[in-house]
Short mmCIF file of C-alpha atoms and ligand atoms in Angstrom, two decimals:
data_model
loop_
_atom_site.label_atom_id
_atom_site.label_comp_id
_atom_site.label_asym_id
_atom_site.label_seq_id
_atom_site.Cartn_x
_atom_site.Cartn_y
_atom_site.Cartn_z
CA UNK Y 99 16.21 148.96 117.84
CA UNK Y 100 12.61 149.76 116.22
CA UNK Y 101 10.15 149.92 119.17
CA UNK Y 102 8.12 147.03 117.99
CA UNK Y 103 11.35 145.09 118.15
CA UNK Y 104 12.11 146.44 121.47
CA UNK Y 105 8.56 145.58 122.99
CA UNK Y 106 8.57 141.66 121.82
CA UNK Y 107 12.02 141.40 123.27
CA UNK Y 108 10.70 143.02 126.46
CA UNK Y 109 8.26 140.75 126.12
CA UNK Y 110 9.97 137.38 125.41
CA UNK Y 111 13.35 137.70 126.54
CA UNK Y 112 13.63 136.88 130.40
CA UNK Y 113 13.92 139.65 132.92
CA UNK Y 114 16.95 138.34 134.59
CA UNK Y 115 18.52 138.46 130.96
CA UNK Y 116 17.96 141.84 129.97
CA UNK Y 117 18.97 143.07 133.37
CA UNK Y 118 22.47 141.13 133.14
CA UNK Y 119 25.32 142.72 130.88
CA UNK Y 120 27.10 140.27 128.20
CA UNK Y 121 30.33 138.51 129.52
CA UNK Y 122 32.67 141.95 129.33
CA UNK Y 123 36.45 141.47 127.46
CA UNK Y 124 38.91 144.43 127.03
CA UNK Y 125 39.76 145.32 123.79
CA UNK Y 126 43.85 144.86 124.16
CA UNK Y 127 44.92 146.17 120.72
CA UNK Y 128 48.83 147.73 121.07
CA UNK Y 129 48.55 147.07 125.12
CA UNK Y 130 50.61 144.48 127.02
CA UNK Y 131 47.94 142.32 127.41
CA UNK Y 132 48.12 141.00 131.42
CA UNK Y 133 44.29 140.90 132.01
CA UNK Y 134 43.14 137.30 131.52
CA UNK Y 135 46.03 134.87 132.76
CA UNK Y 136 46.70 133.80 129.36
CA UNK Y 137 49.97 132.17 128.73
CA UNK Y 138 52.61 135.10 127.46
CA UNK Y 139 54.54 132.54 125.25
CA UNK Y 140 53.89 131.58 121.60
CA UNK Y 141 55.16 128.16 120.00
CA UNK Y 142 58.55 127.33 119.37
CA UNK Y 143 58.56 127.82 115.47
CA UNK Y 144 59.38 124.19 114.66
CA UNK Y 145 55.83 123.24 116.56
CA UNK Y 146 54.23 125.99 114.79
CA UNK Y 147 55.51 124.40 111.79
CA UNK Y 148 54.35 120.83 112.33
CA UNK Y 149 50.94 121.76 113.63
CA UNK Y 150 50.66 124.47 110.39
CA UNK Y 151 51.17 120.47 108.43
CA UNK Y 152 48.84 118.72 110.89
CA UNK Y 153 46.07 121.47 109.80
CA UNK Y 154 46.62 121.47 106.07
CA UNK Y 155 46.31 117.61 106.43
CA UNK Y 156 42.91 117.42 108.34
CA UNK Y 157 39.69 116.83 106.56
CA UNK Y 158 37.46 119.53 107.44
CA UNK Y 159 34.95 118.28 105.26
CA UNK Y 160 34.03 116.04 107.93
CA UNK Y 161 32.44 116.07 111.27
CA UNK Y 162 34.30 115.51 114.34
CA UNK Y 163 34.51 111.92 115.91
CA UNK Y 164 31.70 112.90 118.44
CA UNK Y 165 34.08 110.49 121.92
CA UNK Y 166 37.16 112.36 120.83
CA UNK Y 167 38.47 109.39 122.27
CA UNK Y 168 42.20 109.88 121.42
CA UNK Y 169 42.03 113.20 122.85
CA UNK Y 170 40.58 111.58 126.03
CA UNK Y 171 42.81 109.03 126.01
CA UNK Y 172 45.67 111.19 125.90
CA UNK Y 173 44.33 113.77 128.62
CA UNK Y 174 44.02 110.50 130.82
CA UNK Y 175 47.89 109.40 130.44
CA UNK Y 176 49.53 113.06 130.35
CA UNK Y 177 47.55 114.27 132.95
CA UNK Y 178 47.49 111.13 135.22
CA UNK Y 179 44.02 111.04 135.31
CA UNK Y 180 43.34 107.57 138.25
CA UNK Y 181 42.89 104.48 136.56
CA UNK Y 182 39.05 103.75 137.07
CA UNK Y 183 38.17 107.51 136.15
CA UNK Y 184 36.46 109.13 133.01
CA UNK Y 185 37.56 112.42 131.01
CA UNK Y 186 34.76 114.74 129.67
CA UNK Y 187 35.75 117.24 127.17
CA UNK Y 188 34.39 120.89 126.94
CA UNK Y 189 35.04 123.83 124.42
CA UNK Y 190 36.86 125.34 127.19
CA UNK Y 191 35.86 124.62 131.12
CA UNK Y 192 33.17 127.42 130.56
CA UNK Y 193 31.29 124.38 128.47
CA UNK Y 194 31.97 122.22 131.51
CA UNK Y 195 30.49 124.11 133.88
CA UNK Y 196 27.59 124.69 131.85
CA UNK Y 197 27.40 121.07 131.12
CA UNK Y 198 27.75 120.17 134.47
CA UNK Y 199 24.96 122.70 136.13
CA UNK Y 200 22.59 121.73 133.26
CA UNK Y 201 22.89 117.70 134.70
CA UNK Y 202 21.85 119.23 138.48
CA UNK Y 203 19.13 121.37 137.48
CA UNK Y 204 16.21 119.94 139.50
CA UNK Y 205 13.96 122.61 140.22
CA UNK Y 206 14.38 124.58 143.20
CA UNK Y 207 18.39 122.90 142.93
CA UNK Y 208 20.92 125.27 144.60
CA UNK Y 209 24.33 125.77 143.33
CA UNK Y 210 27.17 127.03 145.89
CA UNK Y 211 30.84 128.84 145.70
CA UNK Y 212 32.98 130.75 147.75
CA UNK Y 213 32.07 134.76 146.91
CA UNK Y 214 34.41 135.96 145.37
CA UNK Y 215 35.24 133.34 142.69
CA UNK Y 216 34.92 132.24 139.09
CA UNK Y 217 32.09 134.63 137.55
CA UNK Y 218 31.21 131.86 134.87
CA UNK Y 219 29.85 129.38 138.20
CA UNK Y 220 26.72 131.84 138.85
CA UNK Y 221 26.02 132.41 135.52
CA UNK Y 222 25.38 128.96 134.40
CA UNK Y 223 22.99 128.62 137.68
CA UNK Y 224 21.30 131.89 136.37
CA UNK Y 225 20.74 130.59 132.64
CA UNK Y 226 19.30 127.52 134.21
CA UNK Y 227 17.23 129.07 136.29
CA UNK Y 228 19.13 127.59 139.83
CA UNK Y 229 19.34 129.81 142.98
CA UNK Y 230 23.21 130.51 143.12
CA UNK Y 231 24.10 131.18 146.92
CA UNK Y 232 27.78 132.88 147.16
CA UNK Y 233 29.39 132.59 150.61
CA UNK Y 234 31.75 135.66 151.48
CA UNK Y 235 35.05 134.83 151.92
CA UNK Y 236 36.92 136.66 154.67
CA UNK Y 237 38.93 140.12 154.46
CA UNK Y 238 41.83 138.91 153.59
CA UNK Y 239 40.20 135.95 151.33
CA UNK Y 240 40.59 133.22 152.86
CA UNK Y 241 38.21 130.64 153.14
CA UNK Y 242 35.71 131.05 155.74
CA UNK Y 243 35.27 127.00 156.46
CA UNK Y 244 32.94 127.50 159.26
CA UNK Y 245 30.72 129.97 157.44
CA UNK Y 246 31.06 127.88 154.56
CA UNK Y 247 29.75 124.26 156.38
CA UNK Y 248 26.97 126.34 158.15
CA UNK Y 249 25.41 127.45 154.66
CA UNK Y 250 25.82 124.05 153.42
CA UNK Y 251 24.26 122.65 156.11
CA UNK Y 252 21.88 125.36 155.37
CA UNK Y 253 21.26 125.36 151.74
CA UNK Y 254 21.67 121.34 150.81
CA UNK Y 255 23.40 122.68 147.60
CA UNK Y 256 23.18 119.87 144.79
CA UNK Y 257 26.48 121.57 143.48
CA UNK Y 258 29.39 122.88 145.11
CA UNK Y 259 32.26 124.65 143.12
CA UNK Y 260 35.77 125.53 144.81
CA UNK Y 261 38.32 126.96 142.44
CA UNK Y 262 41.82 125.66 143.56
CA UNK Y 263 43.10 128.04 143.28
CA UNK Y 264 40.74 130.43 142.99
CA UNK Y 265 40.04 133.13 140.91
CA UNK Y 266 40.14 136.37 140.94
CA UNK Y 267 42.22 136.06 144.24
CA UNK Y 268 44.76 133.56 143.70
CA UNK Y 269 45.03 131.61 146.88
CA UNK Y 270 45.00 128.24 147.34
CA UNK Y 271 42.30 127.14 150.40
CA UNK Y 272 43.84 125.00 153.13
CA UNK Y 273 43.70 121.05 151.72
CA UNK Y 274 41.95 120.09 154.99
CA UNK Y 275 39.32 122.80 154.69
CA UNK Y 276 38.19 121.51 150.91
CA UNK Y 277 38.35 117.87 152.26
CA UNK Y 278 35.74 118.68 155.21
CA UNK Y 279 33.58 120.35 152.78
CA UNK Y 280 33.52 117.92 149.95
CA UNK Y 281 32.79 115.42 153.08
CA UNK Y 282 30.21 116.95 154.41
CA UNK Y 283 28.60 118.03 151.36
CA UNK Y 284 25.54 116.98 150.34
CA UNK Y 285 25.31 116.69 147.09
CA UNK Y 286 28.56 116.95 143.75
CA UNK Y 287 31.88 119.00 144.58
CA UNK Y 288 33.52 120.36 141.50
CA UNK Y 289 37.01 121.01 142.17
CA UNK Y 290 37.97 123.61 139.52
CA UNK Y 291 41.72 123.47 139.00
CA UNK Y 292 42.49 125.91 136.32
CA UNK Y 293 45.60 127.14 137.98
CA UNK Y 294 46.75 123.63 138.99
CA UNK Y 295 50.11 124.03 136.61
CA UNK Y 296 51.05 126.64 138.94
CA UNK Y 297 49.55 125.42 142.41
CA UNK Y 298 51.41 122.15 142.86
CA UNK Y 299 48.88 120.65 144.43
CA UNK Y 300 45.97 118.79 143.23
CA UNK Y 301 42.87 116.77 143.98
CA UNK Y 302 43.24 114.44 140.92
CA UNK Y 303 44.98 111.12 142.56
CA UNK Y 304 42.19 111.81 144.80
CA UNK Y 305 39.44 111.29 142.71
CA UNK Y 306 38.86 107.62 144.13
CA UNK Y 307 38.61 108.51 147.89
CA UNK Y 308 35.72 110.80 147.51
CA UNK Y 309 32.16 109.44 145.55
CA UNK Y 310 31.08 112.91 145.74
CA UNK Y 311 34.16 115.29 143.53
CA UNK Y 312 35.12 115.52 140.67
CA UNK Y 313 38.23 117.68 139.30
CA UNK Y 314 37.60 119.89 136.52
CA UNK Y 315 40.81 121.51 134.43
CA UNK Y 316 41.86 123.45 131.33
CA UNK Y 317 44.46 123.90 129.11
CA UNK Y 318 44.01 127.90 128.69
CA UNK Y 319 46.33 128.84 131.24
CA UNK Y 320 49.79 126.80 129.66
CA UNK Y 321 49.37 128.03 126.50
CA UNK Y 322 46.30 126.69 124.67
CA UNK Y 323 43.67 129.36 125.47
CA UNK Y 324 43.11 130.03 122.43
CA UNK Y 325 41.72 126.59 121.31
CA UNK Y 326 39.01 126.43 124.08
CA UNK Y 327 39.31 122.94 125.63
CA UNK Y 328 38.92 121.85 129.48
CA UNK Y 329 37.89 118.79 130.79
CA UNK Y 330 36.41 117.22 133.73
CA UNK Y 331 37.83 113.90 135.26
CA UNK Y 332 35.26 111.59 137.84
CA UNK Y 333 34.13 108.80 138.64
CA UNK Y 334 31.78 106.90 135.85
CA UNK Y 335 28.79 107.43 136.82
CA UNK Y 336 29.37 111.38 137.01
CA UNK Y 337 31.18 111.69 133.68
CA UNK Y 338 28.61 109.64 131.99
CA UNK Y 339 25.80 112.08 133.34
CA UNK Y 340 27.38 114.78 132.42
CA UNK Y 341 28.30 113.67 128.91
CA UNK Y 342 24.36 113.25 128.22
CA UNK Y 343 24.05 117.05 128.40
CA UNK Y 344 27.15 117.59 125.83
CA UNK Y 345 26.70 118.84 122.35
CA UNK Y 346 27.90 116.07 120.19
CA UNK Y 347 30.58 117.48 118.02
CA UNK Y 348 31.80 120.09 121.13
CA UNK Y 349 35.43 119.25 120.19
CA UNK Y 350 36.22 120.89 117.23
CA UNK Y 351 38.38 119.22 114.23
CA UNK Y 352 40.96 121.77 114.93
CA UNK Y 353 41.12 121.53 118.50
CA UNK Y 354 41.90 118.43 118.74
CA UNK Y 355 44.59 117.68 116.75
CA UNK Y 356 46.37 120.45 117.81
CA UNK Y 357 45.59 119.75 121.18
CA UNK Y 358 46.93 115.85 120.85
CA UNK Y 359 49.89 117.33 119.68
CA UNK Y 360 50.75 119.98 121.97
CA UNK Y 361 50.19 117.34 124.98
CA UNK Y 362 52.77 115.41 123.19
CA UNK Y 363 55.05 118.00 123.32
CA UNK Y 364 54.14 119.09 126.81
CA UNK Y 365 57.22 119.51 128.34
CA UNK Y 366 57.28 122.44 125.68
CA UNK Y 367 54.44 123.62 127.61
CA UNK Y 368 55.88 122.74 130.84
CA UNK Y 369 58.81 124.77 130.62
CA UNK Y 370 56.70 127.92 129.94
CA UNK Y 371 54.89 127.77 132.62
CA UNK Y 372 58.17 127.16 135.16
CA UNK Y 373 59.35 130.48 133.32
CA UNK Y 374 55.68 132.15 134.56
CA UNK Y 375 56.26 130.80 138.16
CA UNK Y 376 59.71 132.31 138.18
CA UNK Y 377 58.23 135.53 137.06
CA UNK Y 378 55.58 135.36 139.79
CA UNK Y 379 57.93 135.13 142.55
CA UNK Y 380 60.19 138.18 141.19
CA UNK Y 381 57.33 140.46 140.50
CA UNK Y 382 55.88 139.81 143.61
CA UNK Y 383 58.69 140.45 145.22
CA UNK Y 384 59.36 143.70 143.60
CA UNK Y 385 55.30 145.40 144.41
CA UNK Y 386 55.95 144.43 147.62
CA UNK Y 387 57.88 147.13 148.40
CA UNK Y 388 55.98 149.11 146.74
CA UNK Y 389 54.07 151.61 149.47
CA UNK Y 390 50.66 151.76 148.78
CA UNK Y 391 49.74 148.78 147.42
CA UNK Y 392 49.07 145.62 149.19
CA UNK Y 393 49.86 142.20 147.66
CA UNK Y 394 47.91 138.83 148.21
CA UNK Y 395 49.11 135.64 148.07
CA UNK Y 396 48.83 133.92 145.19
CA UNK Y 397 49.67 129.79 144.18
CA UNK Y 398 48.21 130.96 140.03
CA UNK Y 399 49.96 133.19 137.33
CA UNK Y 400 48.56 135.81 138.43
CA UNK Y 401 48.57 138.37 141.66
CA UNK Y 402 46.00 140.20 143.14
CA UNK Y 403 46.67 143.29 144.32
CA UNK Y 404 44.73 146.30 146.51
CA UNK Y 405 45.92 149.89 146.06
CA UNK Y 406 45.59 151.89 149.67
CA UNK Y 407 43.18 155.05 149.16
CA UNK Y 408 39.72 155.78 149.15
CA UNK Y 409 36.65 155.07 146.65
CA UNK Y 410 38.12 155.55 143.16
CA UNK Y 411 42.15 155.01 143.94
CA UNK Y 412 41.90 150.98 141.87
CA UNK Y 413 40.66 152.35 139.45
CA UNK Y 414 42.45 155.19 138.96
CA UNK Y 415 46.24 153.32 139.17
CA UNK Y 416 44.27 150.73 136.46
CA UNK Y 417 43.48 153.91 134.17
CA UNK Y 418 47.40 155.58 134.70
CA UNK Y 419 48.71 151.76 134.01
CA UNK Y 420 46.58 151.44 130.89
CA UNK Y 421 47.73 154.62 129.50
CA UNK Y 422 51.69 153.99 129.52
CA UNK Y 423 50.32 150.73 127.92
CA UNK Y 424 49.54 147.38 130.21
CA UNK Y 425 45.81 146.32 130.14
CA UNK Y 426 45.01 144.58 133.81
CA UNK Y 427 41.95 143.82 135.50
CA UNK Y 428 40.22 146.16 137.62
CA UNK Y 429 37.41 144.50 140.12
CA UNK Y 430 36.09 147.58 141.37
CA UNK Y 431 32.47 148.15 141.26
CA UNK Y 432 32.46 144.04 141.49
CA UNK Y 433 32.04 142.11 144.78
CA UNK Y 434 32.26 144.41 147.34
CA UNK Y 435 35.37 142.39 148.88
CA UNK Y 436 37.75 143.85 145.71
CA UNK Y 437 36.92 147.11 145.70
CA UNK Y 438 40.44 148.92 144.74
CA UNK Y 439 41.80 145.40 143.42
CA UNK Y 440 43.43 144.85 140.42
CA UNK Y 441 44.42 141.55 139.08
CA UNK Y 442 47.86 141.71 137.49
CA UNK Y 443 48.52 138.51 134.99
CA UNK Y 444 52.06 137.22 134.90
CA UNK Y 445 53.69 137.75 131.56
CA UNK Y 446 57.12 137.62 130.01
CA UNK Y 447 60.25 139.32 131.55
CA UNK Y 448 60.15 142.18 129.13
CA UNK Y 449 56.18 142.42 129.56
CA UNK Y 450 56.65 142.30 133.46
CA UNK Y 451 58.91 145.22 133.41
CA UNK Y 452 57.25 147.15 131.73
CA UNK Y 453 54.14 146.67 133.97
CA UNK Y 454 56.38 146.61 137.11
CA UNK Y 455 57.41 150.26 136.07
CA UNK Y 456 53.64 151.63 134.90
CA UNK Y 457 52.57 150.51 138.19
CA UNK Y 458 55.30 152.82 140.28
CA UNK Y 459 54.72 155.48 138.06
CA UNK Y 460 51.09 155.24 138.77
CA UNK Y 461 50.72 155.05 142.19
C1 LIG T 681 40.08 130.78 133.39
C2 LIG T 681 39.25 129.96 134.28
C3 LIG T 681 38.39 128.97 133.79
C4 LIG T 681 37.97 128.92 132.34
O1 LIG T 681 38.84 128.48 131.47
P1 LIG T 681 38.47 128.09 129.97
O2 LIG T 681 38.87 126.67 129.89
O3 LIG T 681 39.31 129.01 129.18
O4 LIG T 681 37.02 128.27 129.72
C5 LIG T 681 37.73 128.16 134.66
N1 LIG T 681 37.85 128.32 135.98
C6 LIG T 681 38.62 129.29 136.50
C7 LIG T 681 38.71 129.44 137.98
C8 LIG T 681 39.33 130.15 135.66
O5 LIG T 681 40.05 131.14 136.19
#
C-alpha cells in the first residue's frame, strides 16, 4: 500500500481492527478436507436434480420476500420449534450472533462465554465495541459452573453464550449446570446448538420455561453449509428485537428454496448424519489406542484431540497429517487450554481411513 494510503488507514481504521487478523480458512485444494465439521456427503443425484429445476425456475430478477415466511414456517414444523415461539433467520448463525450482540449493545454492555468456545461470539462483542469476558474452562474442559456463576455474578453480562455442544472441544456441559446459569443469569442466554443433530439433547421444548434463552441453530453441520442459513428460535419479544437489527433481504433467493426443499427431504439429511455418528464412535475408538495422543469426549462430528510432547509436538503431527493429505485443525498458538490440540472433523468411511492412518504414521 502507498504510504499516504497506509497513514489515513492508520488513521481511520480502529486500533483494535488493524491489530486483529481476518477470520483465517485453509486453503483445502486436493486434501481430505476434515477441518471445519462440514457434512462429508453430497446430494443424492435425484435431489440434485430437482433442486438444479427449482433454481432454473426462480426469478432472480426479483428481491427476496424480506419474512421468508415459508422458510420460517417450515423451520418451525421440521424442527419442532414450541408453539408460542418465533424463528429468526440469519445468513448462517455467524449473522445471528451478530444480529443478536448488535440488539444488546448498551454501552459499557458485557458479553460472556465459556473460554474456549465459538471464536465468532467475541468477535461480534469486539466489532461492537462490548467488553467480551471469557471464563476458562477447566483442564480437561469441562465446565467450570462455580467459576462460571461467580463471574456472572461478577460481570452482570447482558449476554451469555453456551455452545451445546461446544466448539472447538466437543463436549456437551452437564444439563443442570446450563439450567443454573441461564437461571441465575442476569440478563439473555443464547444457547448455541450447532451440533444438536449429533448431541441428542436439546434446549428447544424448553424454550417456554425460561423468559431469559433462546436456542440458536444451523443447518451447516447436516449438509447445508454451503448455503449459509441458521436461525434463532425465542420467545416474541426476543425474536422481534432481534429481527429490528436484520438486513432485510438476509435470506437469499437461492437459499431458500433450496433450503425449503432440503427440509422436506430431511430424512435425506437425517440419515447422513446417523452415518457421521457411526463414524464418530469407530474413529474414536480406533485413536484411542493410539499411544500418544489423548482423546476428549465429544457429543458433535467432530473429536478433539491432544498429542503428548512438548511445545511444537500439535503442530508438528498437524504438518506430517497434512502432507500424506488430510487438512485438520490445529489450535496451537490459540487459547492457551489447546495448546497441542487438533480438531479432527468426522468424514466418510474412506475419508476416515485415510486420516485414521496419516495420524499413526505421524505420531
Ligand atoms: C459452526 C458453528 C457455528 C456457525 O455456523 P454457520 O451457521 O455456518 O455460521 C455456530 N456456532 C458454533 C458453535 C459452530 O461450531
Amino acid at each position: 500500500m502507498s504510504t499516504p494510503a497506509k497513514a489515513i488507514v492508520a488513521k481511520v481504521i480502529r486500533p483494535e481492527i488493524q491489530a486483529m487478523q481476518a477470520y483465517a480458512v485453509s486453503d483445502a485444494a486436493g486434501l481430505v478436507k476434515l477441518d471445519v465439521m462440514e457434512s462429508p456427503y453430497r446430494l443424492p443425484q435425484d435431489l440434485a436434480a430437482e433442486i438444479g429445476d427449482i433454481v432454473s425456475k426462480l426469478a432472480l430478477n426479483r428481491y427476496p420476500v424480506p419474512s421468508a415466511h415459508k422458510l420460517r414456517a417450515l423451520i418451525h414444523e421440521v424442527m419442532q420449534v414450541p408453539e408460542g415461539c418465533e424463528v429468526l433467520l440469519g445468513n448462517g448463525s455467524d449473522e445471528c450472533i451478530q444480529y443478536i450482540t448488535a440488539a444488546v449493545a448498551r454501552e459499557g454492555a458485557v458479553v460472556m462465554a465459556p473460554a474456549p468456545s465459538f471464536a465468532m461470539f467475541a468477535m461480534h462483542a469486539l466489532f461492537l465495541r462490548l467488553r467480551f469476558v471469557g471464563v476458562a474452562l477447566r483442564e480437561d474442559f469441562s465446565l467450570d459452573t462455580e467459576a462460571f456463576l461467580a463471574a456472572m455474578a461478577r460481570e452482570k453480562p447482558a449476554l451469555v453464550w453456551i455452545a451445546f455442544p461446544n466448539n472447538p472441544t466437543g463436549n456437551a456441559f452437564p444439563v443442570a449446570d446450563i439450567e443454573r446459569i441461564v437461571r441465575a443469569a442476569p440478563g439473555l442466554v443464547v444457547i448455541d446448538e450447532a451440533y444438536q443433530p449429533f448431541a441428542g439433547v436439546t434446549f428447544m421444548p424448553r424454550l417456554a420455561e425460561f423468559e431469559n434463552m433462546v436456542v440458536m441453530r444451523t443447518v451447516s453441520k447436516i449438509g447445508m453449509a454451503g448455503l449459509r442459513l441458521g436461525y434463532v428460535c425465542g420467545r416474541p419479544e426476543w425474536i422481534g428485537s432481534f429481527d429490528k437489527t436484520r438486513s432485510p433481504f438476509n435470506i437469499n433467493v437461492l437459499t431458500e428454496a433450496v433450503a425449503i426443499k432440503l427440509l422436506q427431504n430431511k430424512s435425506v439429511l437425517d440419515a447422513q448424519a446417523a452415518k457421521v455418528l457411526e463414524e464418530r464412535e469407530r474413529v474414536r475408538s480406533e485413536l484411542t489406542r493410539l499411544a500418544g495422543l489423548t482423546i476428549f469426549p465429544s457429543a458433535a462430528n467432530f473429536l478433539l484431540a491432544r498429542v503428548a510432547g512438548g511445545k511444537g509436538a500439535g503442530t508438528r503431527v498437524f504438518e506430517r497429517v497434512k502432507d500424506q493429505g488430510v487438512l485438520v485443525k490445529d489450535f496451537s498458538g490459540g487459547h492457551p487450554l489447546l495448546e497441542n490440540c487438533l480438531r479432527l472433523t468426522i468424514g466418510t468411511p474412506e475419508e476416515n481411513r485415510i486420516l485414521l492412518s496419516a495420524v499413526r504414521e505421524s505420531l
